Amino acid sequence: MAITIDDLPTASVLGNDIASAERTTRALVGALTRRGVPAIGFVNEGKLRSNDTVDPRRVALLQQWLDAGLDLGNHTFGHPDLHRTPLAQFEREVLDGERVTRTLLAKRGRRPEFFRHPFLHTGRSLDVKTSVEAFLRKNGYRVAPITVDNSDYIFAAAYDRVGATGDRAAQQRVADAYISYMDSVIAYYETQSVTIVGREVAQTLLLHASALNANTFDRLADMIVARGYRFVSLGEALKDPAYQRRDEFIGPGGITWLHRWALTDGRQGSTFAGEPVVPGWVEAASK
């Protein structure tokens, strides 16, 4: 399984203060390194700015990823929605979103290779979709797909908000519910893979750079390994021939590539039944 992590340097509903970002980054990078996970983090470079200038302390958070041997990809500058953003403006967001990251990687003899669409929105028409893909290829990028989608961001919001009250027991309850939920999510997409592709593919998991994932990643990794997985890079996972399947999805949602392939093949309805849902109490705590 490839682990991909969005919204670097960090993501929190409570804001982007540097002390919290440093704690989250240390914990998350430490856990990934400890578990030997060749993860990639997708950067929103707008988050590197303070008072409209690049903040060296925030750039240092990305350097932690690279110093640990992890990879970085482009998630645009400001996380715009392609479904609401003119194409030329979106392309500028891609280029503005690589300036610091490309420089950091170049110092290590590397370059950004993967692009992750904000909201997993890839275009409401085939013309826009193919135009963006052509623009990305021209600039040296491959689209970073995912097969295991989930609502970790809702649990992360609940974890942050409950934690801010000082109720550690309630925060632990959110974390426990999160691990149980993720176990059921991975089980669901394993079954979906067999239904849609005819076998289990090399799965790619989407997470966010949250305090929740930083503080629970060891437990999450234990669960994933117990399900029979080993951790591989995104590039290694994408060698699976399944990722060459046609994707002509132009619907409004940001959905897993498994479901894009199924919809492209004309599957409907019961194919997608049974996806796990976030418990109501977690949803309420996230708001």
Coordinates of C-alpha atoms in Angstrom, one line a residue, residues 11-282:
A11 CA -3.9 20.7 8.2
S12 CA -6.0 21.7 11.2
V13 CA -9.4 23.3 11.7
L14 CA -7.9 25.3 14.5
G15 CA -5.5 27.2 12.3
N16 CA -1.9 27.1 11.2
D17 CA 0.2 28.3 14.1
I18 CA 3.8 27.4 13.7
A19 CA 4.2 25.6 17.1
S20 CA 1.4 23.2 16.4
A21 CA 2.6 22.7 12.8
E22 CA 6.1 21.8 14.2
R23 CA 4.7 19.3 16.7
T24 CA 2.5 17.6 14.1
T25 CA 5.3 17.4 11.5
R26 CA 7.8 16.0 14.0
A27 CA 5.3 13.3 15.1
L28 CA 4.1 12.4 11.6
V29 CA 7.5 12.3 10.0
G30 CA 8.9 10.4 13.0
A31 CA 6.1 7.8 12.7
L32 CA 6.6 7.4 9.0
T33 CA 10.3 7.0 9.4
R34 CA 10.0 4.6 12.3
R35 CA 7.7 2.4 10.3
G36 CA 9.8 2.5 7.2
V37 CA 6.9 4.0 5.1
P38 CA 8.1 5.6 1.8
A39 CA 5.3 8.2 1.9
I40 CA 4.7 11.2 -0.3
G41 CA 3.4 14.5 1.1
F42 CA 1.5 16.9 -1.2
V43 CA 2.2 20.6 -0.5
N44 CA 0.0 23.6 -0.6
E45 CA 2.7 26.3 -0.8
G46 CA 0.3 29.0 0.2
K47 CA 0.7 27.6 3.7
L48 CA 4.4 28.4 3.7
R49 CA 3.6 32.1 3.9
S50 CA 3.3 34.4 6.9
N51 CA 2.5 38.1 6.2
D52 CA 2.6 37.4 2.5
T53 CA 6.2 36.2 2.5
V54 CA 7.7 32.7 2.6
D55 CA 8.4 31.8 6.2
P56 CA 11.7 29.9 6.7
R57 CA 10.2 28.1 9.7
R58 CA 7.5 26.6 7.5
V59 CA 9.9 25.7 4.8
A60 CA 11.8 23.9 7.4
L61 CA 8.8 21.6 7.9
L62 CA 9.1 20.4 4.3
Q63 CA 12.9 20.0 4.8
Q64 CA 12.1 17.5 7.6
W65 CA 10.2 15.4 5.1
L66 CA 13.1 15.4 2.7
D67 CA 15.7 14.8 5.4
A68 CA 13.8 11.7 6.4
G69 CA 14.0 10.4 2.9
L70 CA 10.3 11.0 2.1
D71 CA 8.9 12.6 -1.1
L72 CA 7.0 15.8 -1.8
G73 CA 4.5 16.5 -4.5
N74 CA 2.4 19.4 -5.8
H75 CA -1.1 20.1 -4.4
T76 CA -1.3 23.6 -5.9
F77 CA -0.6 26.9 -4.1
G78 CA -4.0 27.6 -2.5
H79 CA -6.0 24.4 -2.9
P80 CA -8.5 25.8 -5.6
D81 CA -11.4 23.7 -6.8
L82 CA -10.9 22.9 -10.5
H83 CA -14.7 22.7 -10.8
R84 CA -15.0 26.3 -9.9
T85 CA -11.7 27.8 -11.2
P86 CA -11.0 28.9 -14.8
L87 CA -8.4 26.6 -16.5
A88 CA -5.8 29.3 -16.9
Q89 CA -6.0 30.3 -13.3
F90 CA -5.8 26.7 -12.2
E91 CA -2.7 26.2 -14.2
R92 CA -1.1 29.2 -12.5
E93 CA -2.0 27.7 -9.2
V94 CA 0.0 24.6 -10.2
L95 CA 3.1 26.6 -11.2
D96 CA 2.8 28.8 -8.1
G97 CA 2.5 25.6 -6.0
E98 CA 5.9 24.2 -7.0
R99 CA 8.3 27.1 -6.5
V100 CA 9.7 26.2 -3.0
T101 CA 9.2 22.5 -3.4
R102 CA 11.0 22.3 -6.7
T103 CA 13.9 24.2 -5.3
L104 CA 14.2 22.0 -2.2
L105 CA 14.1 18.8 -4.3
A106 CA 16.6 20.2 -6.8
K107 CA 19.1 20.6 -4.0
R108 CA 18.9 16.9 -3.6
G109 CA 19.1 16.1 -7.3
R110 CA 15.4 15.4 -7.5
R111 CA 12.3 17.0 -9.0
P112 CA 8.5 17.0 -8.2
E113 CA 7.0 14.1 -10.0
F114 CA 3.4 13.8 -8.8
F115 CA 0.4 16.1 -8.7
R116 CA -2.7 15.7 -6.5
H117 CA -5.9 17.5 -7.5
P118 CA -7.5 19.5 -4.7
F119 CA -10.7 17.8 -3.5
L120 CA -9.9 15.1 -6.1
H121 CA -11.8 17.2 -8.6
T122 CA -10.4 16.4 -12.0
G123 CA -12.8 18.3 -14.3
R124 CA -16.5 18.5 -15.2
S125 CA -15.9 18.0 -18.9
L126 CA -13.5 15.7 -20.8
D127 CA -12.0 18.8 -22.5
V128 CA -11.0 20.3 -19.2
K129 CA -9.9 17.0 -17.8
T130 CA -7.6 16.2 -20.7
S131 CA -6.4 19.8 -20.9
V132 CA -5.2 19.7 -17.3
E133 CA -3.6 16.3 -17.8
A134 CA -1.7 17.6 -20.8
F135 CA -0.6 20.6 -18.9
L136 CA 0.7 18.5 -16.1
R137 CA 2.6 16.1 -18.4
K138 CA 4.2 19.2 -20.1
N139 CA 5.4 20.3 -16.7
G140 CA 6.8 16.9 -15.7
Y141 CA 3.9 15.7 -13.5
R142 CA 1.9 12.5 -13.2
V143 CA -1.5 12.6 -11.6
A144 CA -1.5 10.9 -8.2
P145 CA -4.6 8.7 -8.0
I146 CA -6.0 7.0 -4.9
T147 CA -8.0 3.9 -4.5
V148 CA -8.8 4.0 -0.7
D149 CA -10.8 7.2 -0.1
N150 CA -12.1 8.1 3.4
S151 CA -13.2 10.9 5.7
D152 CA -10.1 11.1 7.9
Y153 CA -10.5 14.9 7.8
I154 CA -13.8 14.7 9.7
F155 CA -12.2 12.6 12.5
A156 CA -9.2 15.0 12.5
A157 CA -11.5 18.0 13.0
A158 CA -13.2 16.3 15.9
Y159 CA -9.8 15.3 17.4
D160 CA -8.6 18.9 17.2
R161 CA -11.8 20.4 18.6
V162 CA -12.2 17.9 21.4
G163 CA -8.5 18.2 22.2
A164 CA -8.8 22.0 22.5
T165 CA -11.2 21.5 25.4
G166 CA -8.6 19.5 27.3
D167 CA -10.7 16.4 27.4
R168 CA -8.1 13.7 26.7
A169 CA -10.5 10.9 27.3
A170 CA -12.9 12.2 24.6
Q171 CA -10.0 12.8 22.3
Q172 CA -8.8 9.2 22.8
R173 CA -12.4 8.0 22.0
V174 CA -12.2 9.8 18.6
A175 CA -8.8 8.2 17.9
D176 CA -10.2 4.7 18.7
A177 CA -13.2 5.3 16.5
Y178 CA -10.9 6.5 13.7
I179 CA -8.8 3.3 13.7
S180 CA -11.9 1.1 13.7
Y181 CA -13.4 3.2 10.9
M182 CA -10.2 3.0 8.8
D183 CA -10.1 -0.8 9.2
S184 CA -13.7 -1.0 7.8
V185 CA -12.8 1.4 5.0
I186 CA -9.8 -0.6 3.8
A187 CA -11.9 -3.8 4.0
Y188 CA -14.6 -2.1 1.8
Y189 CA -12.1 -1.1 -0.8
E190 CA -10.5 -4.5 -0.9
T191 CA -13.9 -5.9 -1.8
Q192 CA -14.5 -3.1 -4.3
S193 CA -11.2 -3.8 -6.0
V194 CA -12.2 -7.5 -6.5
T195 CA -15.6 -6.5 -7.7
I196 CA -14.4 -3.8 -10.2
V197 CA -11.0 -5.0 -11.3
G198 CA -11.3 -8.7 -10.6
R199 CA -8.4 -8.8 -8.1
E200 CA -6.9 -6.7 -5.3
V201 CA -4.8 -3.9 -6.8
A202 CA -1.8 -2.2 -5.3
Q203 CA -3.8 0.2 -3.1
T204 CA -3.1 3.9 -2.6
L205 CA -4.4 5.5 0.5
L206 CA -5.2 9.2 1.0
L207 CA -4.6 10.8 4.4
H208 CA -4.1 14.4 5.6
A209 CA -1.3 16.0 7.5
S210 CA -3.2 16.3 10.7
A211 CA -2.5 15.9 14.4
L212 CA -4.8 12.9 14.4
N213 CA -2.7 11.0 11.8
A214 CA 0.5 12.1 13.4
N215 CA -0.5 10.7 16.8
T216 CA -2.2 7.6 15.6
F217 CA -0.1 6.5 12.6
D218 CA 1.6 3.7 14.5
R219 CA -1.8 2.2 15.3
L220 CA -2.9 2.7 11.7
A221 CA 0.2 1.1 10.4
D222 CA -0.2 -1.9 12.7
M223 CA -3.8 -2.4 11.4
I224 CA -2.7 -2.1 7.8
V225 CA 0.1 -4.6 8.2
A226 CA -2.2 -7.0 10.1
R227 CA -4.4 -6.9 6.9
G228 CA -1.5 -8.3 5.0
Y229 CA 0.0 -5.2 3.4
R230 CA 3.5 -3.9 3.0
F231 CA 4.3 -0.3 2.4
V232 CA 5.6 0.8 -1.0
S233 CA 6.2 4.2 -2.7
L234 CA 3.5 5.7 -4.9
G235 CA 5.6 5.1 -7.9
E236 CA 5.9 1.5 -7.1
A237 CA 2.2 1.1 -6.5
L238 CA 1.4 2.7 -9.9
K239 CA 3.3 0.0 -11.7
D240 CA 0.2 -2.1 -11.2
P241 CA -1.5 -2.4 -14.6
A242 CA -4.8 -1.5 -13.1
Y243 CA -3.8 2.2 -13.1
Q244 CA -3.7 2.1 -16.9
R245 CA -7.5 1.6 -17.0
R246 CA -9.7 4.2 -18.7
D247 CA -10.9 7.1 -16.5
E248 CA -13.5 9.3 -18.1
F249 CA -15.2 10.3 -14.9
I250 CA -16.4 13.9 -15.1
G251 CA -18.9 13.9 -12.3
P252 CA -19.1 16.4 -9.4
G253 CA -17.5 14.3 -6.7
G254 CA -14.0 13.7 -5.6
I255 CA -14.0 9.9 -5.6
T256 CA -11.6 7.0 -5.6
W257 CA -10.2 5.8 -8.9
L258 CA -11.7 2.4 -8.4
H259 CA -15.1 4.0 -8.7
R260 CA -14.0 6.2 -11.6
W261 CA -13.0 3.1 -13.5
A262 CA -16.3 1.4 -12.6
L263 CA -18.4 4.4 -13.8
T264 CA -16.3 4.6 -17.0
D265 CA -17.1 1.0 -17.6
G266 CA -20.8 1.7 -17.1
R267 CA -21.3 0.1 -13.7
Q268 CA -24.0 1.7 -11.5
G269 CA -26.0 1.3 -8.3
S270 CA -25.3 -1.7 -6.1
T271 CA -21.7 -1.9 -7.2
F272 CA -20.9 0.9 -4.8
A273 CA -23.1 -0.1 -1.8
G274 CA -21.8 -0.5 1.7
E275 CA -19.2 2.3 2.0
P276 CA -18.5 2.9 5.8
V277 CA -19.9 6.1 7.2
V278 CA -18.5 8.4 9.9
P279 CA -20.3 7.9 13.3
G280 CA -22.8 10.7 14.0
W281 CA -21.2 11.7 17.2
V282 CA -17.8 12.2 15.5

